Amino acid sequence: MKLTAKTEIIKEFIGIADGIMITELRLHIEEDVVRFLCVDTANVALASAVLPIDAFTEHTFEPCIMAIDVTKFKACFGYGGKEISITRDSVESNMIVVESGGYRSTQTLLHDGTVKKDPNMPALELPGIVELQEKEFSNTIKTISAESDKLRFIIADNKFKIKTENEGPDNTERELLEDEVLHIRGDGNSMFSKDYLIGMTRQLSGDIKVHIGIDHPIIIDFMFAGGHGVGKYLLAPRIET
Amino acid sequence: MKLTAKTEIIKEFIGIADGIMITELRLHIEEDVVRFLCVDTANVALASAVLPIDAFTEHTFEPCIMAIDVTKFKACFGYGGKEISITRDSVESNMIVVESGGYRSTQTLLHDGTVKKDPNMPALELPGIVELQEKEFSNTIKTISAESDKLRFIIADNKFKIKTENEGPDNTERELLEDEVLHIRGDGNSMFSKDYLIGMTRQLSGDIKVHIGIDHPIIIDFMFAGGHGVGKYLLAPRIET
Amino acid sequence: MKLTAKTEIIKEFIGIADGIMITELRLHIEEDVVRFLCVDTANVALASAVLPIDAFTEHTFEPCIMAIDVTKFKACFGYGGKEISITRDSVESNMIVVESGGYRSTQTLLHDGTVKKDPNMPALELPGIVELQEKEFSNTIKTISAESDKLRFIIADNKFKIKTENEGPDNTERELLEDEVLHIRGDGNSMFSKDYLIGMTRQLSGDIKVHIGIDHPIIIDFMFAGGHGVGKYLLAPRIET
């Protein structure tokens, strides 16, 4: 097996799992796509990424599964190469060689049985949807998250509001009006932990589609790798008790 | 009450109190000015700032007093707005709403009785005076403060000297000659804690006027908000015993 | 004694000792050169630097020895002056005055008897030699050192290889081919602690000459002060047991 792609594309792809602090990642190398679907240790956040095989400049392989140590793998993003190649002698081999920028890194694959099972992506119909530029979304979360551990997202009356959820009256909010988003409809009102949100937003770019329900998970749909790849985050809500 | 001004102006104004680590600040909103006069917990440093009401682009109010939580208030400097608005429903209300850059922050005011009483600014006639660019003053303090906890300021023979005050002979000094300052006269020789000085110098800009006596406080007079506001720091000396 | 030189030159000269964490440095001020030869506390790394006297813009002195506190001395690199002057009243004086950028620092010299004796630079004939740009060398060490505490250097078949030395099969290497180095010959294969290497590489610039043996020290020859000064590092190997 040999897969080669631009460093930036591999970095964004693996970064999506890194955004929810996945350290052991099972990659599915299939006929048409390379993809993963993973859940964090606390079972609070899911990440999915699908990268078409034609995003790779070189791809010779039999379909296979391989589980990588994300921390070790990420080192290759510092090698300064324009491309990254991943070579595996056979689908039985437990080693890969990662090459980039003149560096050559030999990495043992993880034993598939020891890596957390792929979750099921729940089929949810969430009533509130807002499309907007990732910058508006990420900057708002980053700015107000200093003031609270929990953030509430509200879609109502064609406005999208993100607010801190402190005990007591002191809170901060930002309301995005209809003309500050690309598309908005329906209703939603749910609360989430800021730490997960901040990790996720670091991986986003361009336009994103956010789905919100009433005390339901948030789903963020986004593109990566210059529109070639399709990514999705799902984060469970925190429910007031 | 509604007060609106450029973010930069509000930031400089509140920053003057922050420079001596004031966390609870009593603002006096008067007919012609918004001002404060405060002293740090250790009663070592005083800060005063007076901002004319016409520095505000919007000002509708009855004169009142309000005590703010500086740490909470400072969050609005990160909202990215060009202006900051502060709204209070009435002089009895214990809440303000701070708005900037699309963000809206609701903040409970502090109970006036729990905030440290405004100090009296002592009337001192200090014999040594030097006017100079803030950069010369601040950079010298920053540079040599790494070498000592205490700094001595000396005005003598039309020269202004700042020196470390270590035990033993190893010391560093910088002497500013008559042509490196704007104006100098009289004599002074006093020693101060570097930590306060560093906090204060972060808030200064432009030309400043420094008053020094013999083992007496230092007074720093300065302008802020592009020359609209008048600020003053007073710092008690450390006396060799 | 008065010695004056460009700040950058003095900074590079003293930096060579700082690169192996020397805190007490014995300077030899001789007829034609100012030089030092020092060994770190653990006796693992040697540093040598020789700066011709004509690198100084001002030099009036009797030959002498003086031992400086490197940490204190380094403060003068922050004074912002283009030149640094070192004045000593006589060869018996235990004080120097360091002047730069308007600052004047008085420093007590260390008692010569308390400073670690100058080591002997061992006369080694190492069989492998590679000349290359410091950037190639330093960047490779910096990049892969995150993955291991020990790095192995190999010269063989006209190639220069730097690799991590982890237990187990996971390792990263970079191989510099004949056309990526300036000159290469012989054979070498030795392993070193990354911490020393990183400290040393921070002080290098331009082209360097690296000597490697089989489980022998590494020697790095380099120029500094724009080609005026001659520097040398020697680092003992770590030997697998």
XYZ file of C-alpha atoms in Angstrom:
723
model
C 0.000 0.000 0.000
C 1.208 3.493 -0.801
C -0.843 6.619 -0.263
C 0.533 10.085 -0.991
C -1.230 13.422 -0.575
C -0.473 17.067 0.122
C 0.635 17.565 3.719
C -2.142 20.099 4.245
C -4.821 17.567 3.265
C -3.495 14.803 5.535
C -3.129 17.334 8.331
C -6.737 18.502 8.055
C -7.995 14.912 7.795
C -6.190 13.665 10.908
C -6.830 17.000 12.647
C -10.570 16.293 12.665
C -9.994 13.336 15.007
C -7.444 15.340 16.984
C -10.130 17.998 17.528
C -11.946 15.662 19.936
C -8.678 14.372 21.402
C -8.666 10.961 19.725
C -5.234 9.392 20.239
C -5.859 6.004 18.629
C -7.537 6.212 15.242
C -8.866 3.429 13.016
C -8.593 4.381 9.337
C -10.690 2.590 6.742
C -8.940 2.506 3.389
C -11.652 1.589 0.933
C -12.062 1.394 -2.841
C -13.155 5.039 -3.243
C -12.435 6.750 0.039
C -10.241 6.897 3.101
C -12.435 7.525 6.143
C -12.822 7.269 9.890
C -15.632 7.459 12.426
C -14.573 7.760 16.050
C -15.822 8.684 19.488
C -13.883 10.241 22.351
C -13.075 8.345 25.551
C -15.949 9.970 27.458
C -18.458 9.063 24.694
C -19.461 12.712 24.432
C -18.174 13.669 20.975
C -18.115 11.900 17.616
C -16.001 12.822 14.602
C -16.355 11.560 11.063
C -14.235 12.359 8.011
C -14.407 11.012 4.474
C -11.682 11.818 1.954
C -12.151 10.660 -1.672
C -9.294 8.571 -2.981
C -8.654 11.104 -5.758
C -7.486 13.603 -3.113
C -4.353 11.421 -3.073
C -1.741 12.028 -5.753
C -0.603 8.420 -5.438
C -2.752 5.498 -4.327
C -1.897 1.858 -4.785
C -3.573 -0.374 -2.250
C -5.834 -3.208 -1.368
C -8.723 -2.089 0.851
C -7.672 -2.457 4.476
C -8.030 -1.141 7.974
C -5.189 0.348 9.933
C -5.129 1.857 13.404
C -2.586 4.618 13.993
C -1.137 6.343 17.039
C -2.276 9.905 16.314
C 0.380 11.557 18.489
C 3.215 9.736 16.732
C 1.691 10.262 13.324
C 1.286 14.024 13.841
C 5.064 14.417 14.111
C 5.258 14.184 10.299
C 3.389 17.507 9.979
C 6.590 19.110 11.277
C 8.854 17.542 8.661
C 8.346 20.461 6.291
C 7.488 18.364 3.220
C 4.854 19.406 0.697
C 3.524 15.861 0.568
C 3.254 12.942 2.951
C 3.557 9.316 1.821
C 2.353 6.354 3.835
C 3.706 2.948 2.832
C 2.658 -0.434 4.199
C 4.217 -3.607 2.822
C 1.045 -5.697 2.937
C -2.343 -5.677 4.628
C -0.863 -8.062 7.207
C 2.084 -5.813 8.097
C 1.906 -4.095 11.483
C 4.275 -1.317 10.389
C 3.921 1.770 8.225
C 6.612 4.066 6.902
C 5.677 7.742 6.783
C 7.868 9.895 4.526
C 7.886 13.667 4.123
C 10.431 16.395 3.431
C 13.391 13.982 3.453
C 12.359 12.387 6.752
C 11.378 8.759 7.081
C 9.434 7.611 10.136
C 8.782 3.956 10.924
C 5.631 3.489 13.004
C 4.089 0.377 14.502
C 0.346 0.159 13.876
C -1.937 -0.410 16.841
C -3.637 -3.757 17.257
C -7.138 -3.261 15.886
C -8.755 -5.126 18.785
C -7.381 -2.652 21.346
C -8.770 0.453 19.618
C -12.216 1.741 20.657
C -14.904 0.319 18.335
C -16.277 2.654 15.671
C -19.490 4.199 17.028
C -22.772 4.412 15.156
C -23.497 7.927 13.934
C -27.023 8.479 15.325
C -29.681 9.433 12.765
C -31.059 12.670 14.181
C -33.520 15.117 12.653
C -32.727 18.322 14.472
C -35.291 21.122 14.062
C -32.912 24.113 14.007
C -30.388 24.683 11.215
C -28.018 27.566 10.648
C -25.397 27.906 7.927
C -22.664 30.431 8.543
C -19.012 31.213 8.098
C -16.871 29.173 10.435
C -15.083 32.351 11.591
C -18.269 33.855 13.044
C -19.002 30.626 14.883
C -15.464 29.917 16.129
C -14.619 33.476 17.155
C -17.819 33.822 19.162
C -17.156 30.560 21.002
C -13.552 31.508 21.635
C -14.432 35.003 22.844
C -17.160 34.188 25.317
C -15.851 30.826 26.482
C -13.409 32.675 28.764
C -16.436 33.679 30.805
C -18.117 30.288 31.274
C -17.571 26.520 31.090
C -20.865 25.964 29.309
C -22.309 27.643 26.243
C -25.925 27.660 25.109
C -26.887 27.763 21.423
C -30.310 29.082 20.494
C -32.001 29.273 17.107
C -35.272 31.220 17.247
C -37.013 33.956 15.249
C -34.429 33.657 12.467
C -31.627 34.590 14.846
C -28.745 32.494 16.082
C -27.610 33.230 19.618
C -24.587 31.874 21.484
C -24.479 32.665 25.198
C -22.604 31.783 28.349
C -24.514 29.738 30.887
C -23.325 30.897 34.282
C -25.141 30.485 37.524
C -26.444 33.892 38.541
C -27.393 36.781 36.266
C -23.967 37.667 34.794
C -23.851 36.333 31.247
C -22.577 37.305 27.819
C -24.209 36.577 24.509
C -23.798 37.267 20.854
C -26.789 37.275 18.561
C -26.233 36.775 14.849
C -28.989 38.367 12.834
C -30.482 36.957 9.651
C -28.108 38.932 7.440
C -25.044 37.815 9.407
C -25.638 34.137 8.602
C -25.979 32.392 5.244
C -29.176 30.519 6.017
C -31.236 29.916 9.110
C -34.474 28.053 9.884
C -36.342 26.255 12.649
C -35.734 26.288 16.375
C -33.154 24.888 18.751
C -31.945 25.442 22.302
C -29.209 23.277 23.795
C -26.191 23.655 26.053
C -22.650 22.250 25.551
C -19.256 22.047 27.246
C -16.935 24.721 25.928
C -13.834 22.524 25.921
C -15.143 20.213 23.216
C -16.445 23.128 21.176
C -13.067 24.864 21.234
C -11.264 21.716 20.123
C -13.699 21.231 17.257
C -13.694 24.819 16.020
C -9.901 24.704 15.610
C -10.415 22.186 12.799
C -13.109 24.065 10.865
C -12.797 26.401 7.904
C -15.072 27.931 5.263
C -18.845 27.630 5.543
C -20.355 25.248 8.054
C -23.856 23.909 8.752
C -24.908 23.675 12.373
C -27.897 21.563 13.483
C -29.428 22.207 16.902
C -32.394 20.655 18.707
C -34.026 21.134 22.084
C -31.633 19.607 24.642
C -30.251 17.453 21.846
C -26.770 17.012 20.364
C -25.253 19.618 18.096
C -24.146 18.428 14.664
C -21.638 20.420 12.629
C -21.287 19.558 8.933
C -18.265 20.933 7.128
C -15.942 20.446 4.175
C -12.169 20.120 4.372
C -9.240 19.611 2.020
C -10.419 22.455 -0.223
C -13.907 20.972 -0.616
C -12.743 17.425 -1.396
C -13.409 15.995 2.058
C -16.608 15.775 4.084
C -16.450 16.115 7.871
C -18.974 15.913 10.669
C -18.880 16.502 14.415
C -21.572 15.460 16.855
C -21.469 16.640 20.455
C -23.840 15.479 23.209
C -25.649 18.235 25.117
C -25.277 19.057 28.778
C -28.686 18.920 30.308
C -29.651 21.089 33.275
C -30.885 18.930 36.109
C -27.760 55.790 31.857
C -25.985 55.127 28.607
C -22.313 55.864 28.009
C -20.610 55.015 24.726
C -16.969 55.616 23.764
C -14.255 54.186 21.574
C -13.027 50.843 22.884
C -9.473 52.192 22.999
C -10.488 55.035 25.303
C -12.418 52.824 27.748
C -9.539 50.342 27.699
C -6.964 52.982 28.583
C -9.225 54.437 31.278
C -9.886 51.126 33.051
C -6.313 50.009 32.359
C -4.984 52.747 34.647
C -6.666 51.021 37.615
C -5.613 47.621 36.312
C -1.997 48.873 36.314
C -1.972 48.755 40.118
C -4.013 45.536 40.192
C -7.319 47.054 41.293
C -10.049 44.417 40.882
C -12.982 46.353 42.330
C -13.305 49.868 40.975
C -15.663 52.663 42.012
C -16.500 54.913 39.058
C -17.843 58.403 39.632
C -20.088 59.510 36.789
C -20.392 63.236 37.217
C -21.792 66.147 35.254
C -18.604 66.835 33.292
C -16.351 63.844 33.847
C -16.152 60.149 34.535
C -13.392 59.526 37.078
C -11.939 57.241 39.690
C -9.406 57.458 42.508
C -8.304 54.169 43.987
C -5.615 52.560 46.120
C -4.254 49.031 45.925
C -4.893 46.444 48.657
C -1.449 47.011 50.207
C -1.996 50.799 50.349
C 1.228 51.319 48.397
C -0.013 52.677 45.069
C -2.727 55.162 44.115
C -4.237 55.648 40.674
C -6.411 58.478 39.477
C -8.040 58.997 36.091
C -10.367 61.711 34.864
C -12.081 61.452 31.495
C -14.148 64.428 30.257
C -17.691 63.552 29.346
C -17.114 64.739 25.763
C -14.734 61.808 25.242
C -17.936 59.766 25.063
C -19.799 59.702 21.753
C -23.050 59.076 23.634
C -23.805 60.151 27.185
C -27.239 60.255 28.744
C -27.150 59.915 32.499
C -27.864 61.213 35.932
C -24.716 61.603 38.014
C -24.150 58.388 39.910
C -21.584 56.067 41.382
C -21.076 52.512 40.227
C -18.599 49.898 41.363
C -17.491 47.382 38.746
C -15.688 44.054 38.809
C -12.633 44.984 36.716
C -11.830 41.396 35.694
C -15.328 40.810 34.343
C -15.487 44.210 32.710
C -12.159 43.742 30.900
C -13.634 40.822 28.936
C -15.368 43.367 26.674
C -11.995 44.560 25.350
C -11.832 41.215 23.538
C -15.198 41.597 21.810
C -13.614 43.277 18.808
C -16.002 46.233 18.682
C -14.880 49.763 17.804
C -17.016 51.168 20.600
C -18.208 50.020 23.990
C -21.612 50.995 25.415
C -22.527 50.765 29.069
C -26.226 50.880 29.904
C -27.807 51.031 33.348
C -31.567 51.212 33.711
C -31.538 53.611 36.646
C -29.194 54.844 39.361
C -30.788 52.258 41.663
C -30.182 49.313 39.340
C -27.456 46.907 40.402
C -26.888 45.697 36.835
C -25.159 47.099 33.781
C -25.224 45.860 30.215
C -21.956 46.217 28.333
C -22.254 46.006 24.548
C -19.491 45.868 21.942
C -18.911 44.239 18.554
C -22.239 42.390 18.596
C -21.682 41.010 22.100
C -23.893 41.859 25.031
C -22.632 41.229 28.561
C -24.828 41.531 31.631
C -22.833 42.365 34.756
C -23.887 42.751 38.366
C -22.446 45.868 39.978
C -20.603 45.492 43.267
C -22.184 46.776 46.454
C -20.606 50.172 47.056
C -20.104 49.502 50.770
C -17.880 46.483 50.100
C -15.447 48.343 47.821
C -12.356 49.938 49.351
C -13.015 53.618 50.157
C -11.551 56.191 47.773
C -8.217 57.376 49.217
C -7.168 60.982 49.572
C -4.567 61.994 47.015
C -1.853 63.493 49.252
C -0.781 67.035 48.427
C 2.973 66.700 47.953
C 5.503 69.240 46.762
C 8.302 67.076 45.437
C 11.583 68.863 44.710
C 12.690 66.893 41.627
C 10.790 66.949 38.328
C 11.635 65.347 35.025
C 9.539 65.335 31.871
C 10.379 62.686 29.312
C 8.995 60.309 26.764
C 7.254 57.379 28.395
C 9.286 54.948 26.221
C 12.605 56.062 27.746
C 11.171 55.661 31.223
C 9.352 52.361 30.680
C 12.100 50.649 28.675
C 14.735 51.505 31.255
C 12.599 50.129 34.078
C 11.778 46.990 32.096
C 15.399 46.409 31.081
C 17.091 46.733 34.447
C 14.282 45.356 36.594
C 15.388 41.835 35.629
C 18.467 42.483 37.737
C 16.839 43.723 40.949
C 13.584 43.862 42.908
C 14.097 47.497 43.818
C 14.920 50.482 41.629
C 16.284 53.820 42.705
C 15.412 57.067 40.891
C 17.778 59.992 41.191
C 17.448 63.519 39.857
C 20.640 65.534 40.350
C 22.842 67.863 38.317
C 20.263 67.992 35.522
C 20.534 64.238 34.996
C 17.936 61.552 35.615
C 19.334 58.223 36.743
C 17.496 54.930 37.228
C 19.499 52.201 38.937
C 19.098 48.774 40.471
C 19.444 48.607 44.232
C 21.049 45.265 44.990
C 22.881 44.370 48.124
C 26.555 44.219 47.253
C 28.405 46.154 44.549
C 26.807 44.626 41.398
C 24.355 47.158 40.025
C 23.166 48.511 36.710
C 22.134 52.043 35.951
C 21.033 54.216 33.099
C 21.633 57.915 33.184
C 19.530 60.154 30.966
C 21.345 63.356 30.122
C 19.775 66.769 29.814
C 19.257 66.387 26.057
C 17.614 62.973 26.428
C 14.766 64.348 28.517
C 12.261 67.095 27.741
C 12.717 69.044 30.931
C 14.459 68.456 34.229
C 14.927 70.406 37.431
C 15.548 70.056 41.145
C 16.712 67.017 43.114
C 15.291 63.693 44.146
C 16.479 60.317 45.378
C 14.024 57.562 46.267
C 13.694 53.799 45.898
C 10.647 51.786 44.736
C 9.464 48.211 44.204
C 9.870 47.184 40.576
C 6.612 45.216 40.411
C 4.421 48.277 40.859
C 6.534 50.300 38.452
C 6.222 47.660 35.738
C 2.451 47.472 36.132
C 2.183 51.252 35.902
C 4.478 51.724 32.907
C 2.341 49.308 30.855
C -0.443 51.902 30.975
C 1.595 54.951 29.980
C 2.097 56.537 26.573
C 3.389 59.816 25.128
C 5.129 62.337 27.357
C 5.013 61.951 31.118
C 6.000 64.099 34.095
C 7.744 62.355 36.958
C 8.025 63.938 40.427
C 10.614 62.611 42.862
C 11.604 63.641 46.387
C 14.082 62.431 48.958
C 12.724 59.105 50.243
C 9.284 60.296 49.218
C 6.626 58.875 46.877
C 6.993 59.079 43.130
C 4.191 60.793 41.238
C 3.682 60.214 37.526
C 1.413 62.607 35.659
C 0.277 61.564 32.212
C -2.412 62.012 29.581
C -4.448 59.236 28.036
C -7.221 58.831 25.477
C -5.314 60.909 22.938
C -4.864 63.819 25.332
C -8.494 63.928 26.508
C -7.929 62.159 29.813
C -5.723 63.052 32.757
C -4.076 60.285 34.767
C -1.884 60.153 37.835
C -0.013 57.435 39.672
C 1.459 57.764 43.138
C 3.724 55.063 44.555
C 5.084 54.991 48.120
C 8.867 54.663 48.454
C 10.754 51.771 49.976
C 12.959 53.137 52.671
C 16.282 51.517 53.560
C 16.322 50.628 57.242
C 41.662 47.307 30.331
C 39.013 48.372 27.891
C 37.543 46.106 25.240
C 34.775 47.250 22.911
C 33.079 45.267 20.150
C 29.765 45.022 18.337
C 27.068 43.614 20.589
C 26.390 40.839 18.074
C 30.000 39.648 18.234
C 30.159 39.573 22.035
C 26.780 37.857 22.100
C 27.910 35.092 19.748
C 31.186 34.668 21.620
C 29.613 34.288 25.065
C 26.709 32.357 23.542
C 29.050 29.518 22.618
C 29.661 28.846 26.327
C 25.994 29.388 27.105
C 25.168 26.674 24.545
C 26.526 24.027 26.930
C 25.061 25.791 29.974
C 28.297 27.216 31.357
C 27.432 29.737 34.067
C 30.966 30.609 35.228
C 33.345 31.381 32.392
C 37.086 32.016 32.473
C 38.143 34.403 29.704
C 41.768 34.552 28.565
C 42.641 37.987 27.269
C 45.877 37.489 25.385
C 48.077 39.513 23.081
C 46.292 38.521 19.884
C 43.066 36.878 20.953
C 40.324 36.686 23.537
C 39.445 33.026 24.101
C 37.924 30.445 26.394
C 37.918 26.667 26.724
C 35.344 25.225 29.097
C 33.601 22.030 30.059
C 30.082 21.600 31.447
C 29.426 20.465 35.017
C 28.741 16.864 33.937
C 32.019 16.721 31.950
C 30.084 15.715 28.839
C 30.496 18.753 26.586
C 33.408 21.066 25.809
C 33.230 24.452 24.152
C 36.074 26.512 22.755
C 36.001 29.959 21.169
C 38.805 32.154 19.904
C 38.170 35.740 18.852
C 41.031 37.718 17.302
C 41.750 40.987 19.040
C 41.037 42.925 15.835
C 37.368 41.927 16.128
C 37.314 44.577 18.875
C 36.913 48.194 17.808
C 38.748 49.272 20.953
C 41.317 47.244 22.847
C 43.706 48.582 25.439
C 44.854 45.970 27.895
C 47.533 43.935 29.541
C 47.061 40.208 29.015
C 44.967 38.845 31.872
C 42.465 36.271 32.933
C 39.008 37.123 34.158
C 36.165 34.873 35.231
C 32.638 36.189 34.632
C 29.178 35.241 35.822
C 27.576 34.410 32.457
C 23.998 34.952 33.640
C 24.774 38.442 34.927
C 26.862 39.303 31.904
C 24.154 38.253 29.433
C 21.863 40.996 30.768
C 23.846 43.502 28.686
C 22.573 41.889 25.462
C 19.190 43.407 26.339
C 20.504 46.961 26.719
C 19.876 47.707 23.058
C 23.310 49.155 22.338
C 25.176 48.568 19.069
C 28.409 47.994 20.966
C 29.403 46.629 24.335
C 32.390 47.953 26.291
C 34.073 46.101 29.124
C 36.321 48.137 31.406
C 38.546 46.852 34.203
C 40.695 49.251 36.184
C 43.693 46.938 36.495
C 44.521 43.244 36.221
C 44.163 43.082 40.006
C 40.665 44.603 40.103
C 37.841 42.197 40.879
C 35.258 44.390 39.167
C 34.334 45.121 35.578
C 32.034 47.775 34.194
C 29.954 46.728 31.199
C 28.493 49.587 29.170
C 26.004 49.442 26.298
C 23.148 51.560 24.953
C 23.388 54.098 27.762
C 23.372 51.434 30.487
C 26.281 50.884 32.829
C 26.505 47.611 34.738
C 29.022 47.013 37.531
C 29.864 43.323 37.937
C 32.069 41.530 40.424
C 34.404 39.018 38.782
C 34.457 35.478 40.106
C 37.455 34.260 42.054
C 39.533 32.318 39.549
C 40.183 29.474 41.990
C 36.466 28.703 42.323
C 35.830 28.335 38.591
C 36.131 24.872 37.010
C 39.622 24.365 35.566
C 40.001 24.686 31.789
C 39.824 21.176 30.299
C 42.245 19.761 27.795
C 40.760 19.553 24.321
C 41.419 15.889 23.433
C 43.355 15.291 20.207
C 41.056 12.991 18.269
C 41.332 11.748 14.711
C 37.752 10.898 13.841
C 37.240 8.876 10.663
C 33.977 10.440 9.430
C 33.720 14.064 8.320
C 30.795 15.958 6.869
C 30.628 19.626 5.982
C 27.187 21.102 5.622
C 25.037 24.141 6.214
C 24.229 24.579 9.867
C 20.512 24.930 9.005
C 20.306 21.390 7.616
C 22.016 20.042 10.708
C 20.134 22.089 13.302
C 16.680 21.730 11.762
C 17.004 17.962 11.500
C 18.054 17.691 15.142
C 15.264 19.995 16.252
C 12.629 18.200 14.192
C 13.326 14.625 15.209
C 14.464 15.284 18.769
C 10.792 15.576 19.787
C 10.561 11.841 19.150
C 13.562 10.622 21.166
C 16.033 11.567 23.905
C 18.964 10.154 21.969
C 20.042 10.761 18.396
C 22.400 8.640 16.312
C 24.665 10.164 13.658
C 25.901 7.926 10.860
C 28.320 8.692 8.051
C 28.498 5.831 5.527
C 28.450 5.420 1.750
C 28.773 9.167 1.247
C 25.520 9.766 3.088
C 24.936 11.500 6.409
C 22.066 10.126 8.448
C 20.578 11.471 11.679
C 18.101 9.169 13.399
C 16.197 8.769 16.625
C 17.331 5.941 18.869
C 14.206 4.636 20.561
C 13.790 1.248 22.112
C 11.517 -0.741 19.828
C 11.099 -0.388 16.067
C 9.503 3.092 15.874
C 12.161 5.526 14.719
C 12.551 8.520 12.457
C 15.538 9.384 10.339
C 16.700 11.899 7.811
C 19.335 10.989 5.301
C 21.286 13.775 3.636
C 22.565 12.692 0.255
C 25.907 13.637 -1.240
C 24.444 16.643 -3.048
C 22.732 17.952 0.092
C 26.020 18.355 1.944
C 29.112 20.351 1.017
C 31.626 17.590 1.558
C 31.532 14.132 3.066
C 34.047 11.355 3.600
C 34.846 8.374 5.807
C 32.659 6.531 8.276
C 31.138 7.228 11.667
C 28.384 5.913 13.873
C 27.786 7.368 17.342
C 24.878 8.283 19.594
C 24.366 11.500 21.619
C 21.969 13.112 24.096
C 19.592 15.457 22.310
C 19.611 18.121 25.022
C 23.255 19.015 24.505
C 22.870 18.952 20.725
C 19.930 21.348 20.840
C 21.814 23.782 23.065
C 24.815 23.702 20.748
C 22.906 24.089 17.488
C 21.301 27.302 18.768
C 24.746 28.922 18.631
C 25.755 27.800 15.137
C 25.445 29.610 11.825
C 26.815 29.323 8.303
C 28.769 26.244 7.235
C 29.946 23.761 9.843
C 32.264 20.755 9.853
C 31.119 17.726 11.820
C 33.543 14.932 12.828
C 32.130 11.556 13.852
C 33.781 8.282 14.892
C 32.560 4.885 15.978
C 31.148 5.343 19.499
C 33.395 8.377 19.844
C 32.725 12.039 20.583
C 31.260 14.360 17.968
C 33.292 17.468 17.161
C 31.679 20.471 15.505
C 33.958 23.117 13.995
C 32.421 26.427 13.095
C 33.089 30.098 12.544
C 31.351 32.957 14.307
C 31.437 36.747 14.366
C 31.154 36.911 10.575
C 34.117 34.608 10.037
C 36.438 36.358 12.513
C 36.020 33.873 15.332
C 36.743 30.151 15.494
C 34.515 27.912 17.603
C 34.521 24.244 18.479
C 32.159 21.949 20.349
C 33.005 18.451 21.543
C 30.308 16.163 22.938
C 30.907 12.749 24.490
C 28.915 9.853 23.029
C 26.296 7.793 24.800
C 27.300 4.198 24.519
C 24.746 1.386 24.407
C 25.421 -1.127 27.155
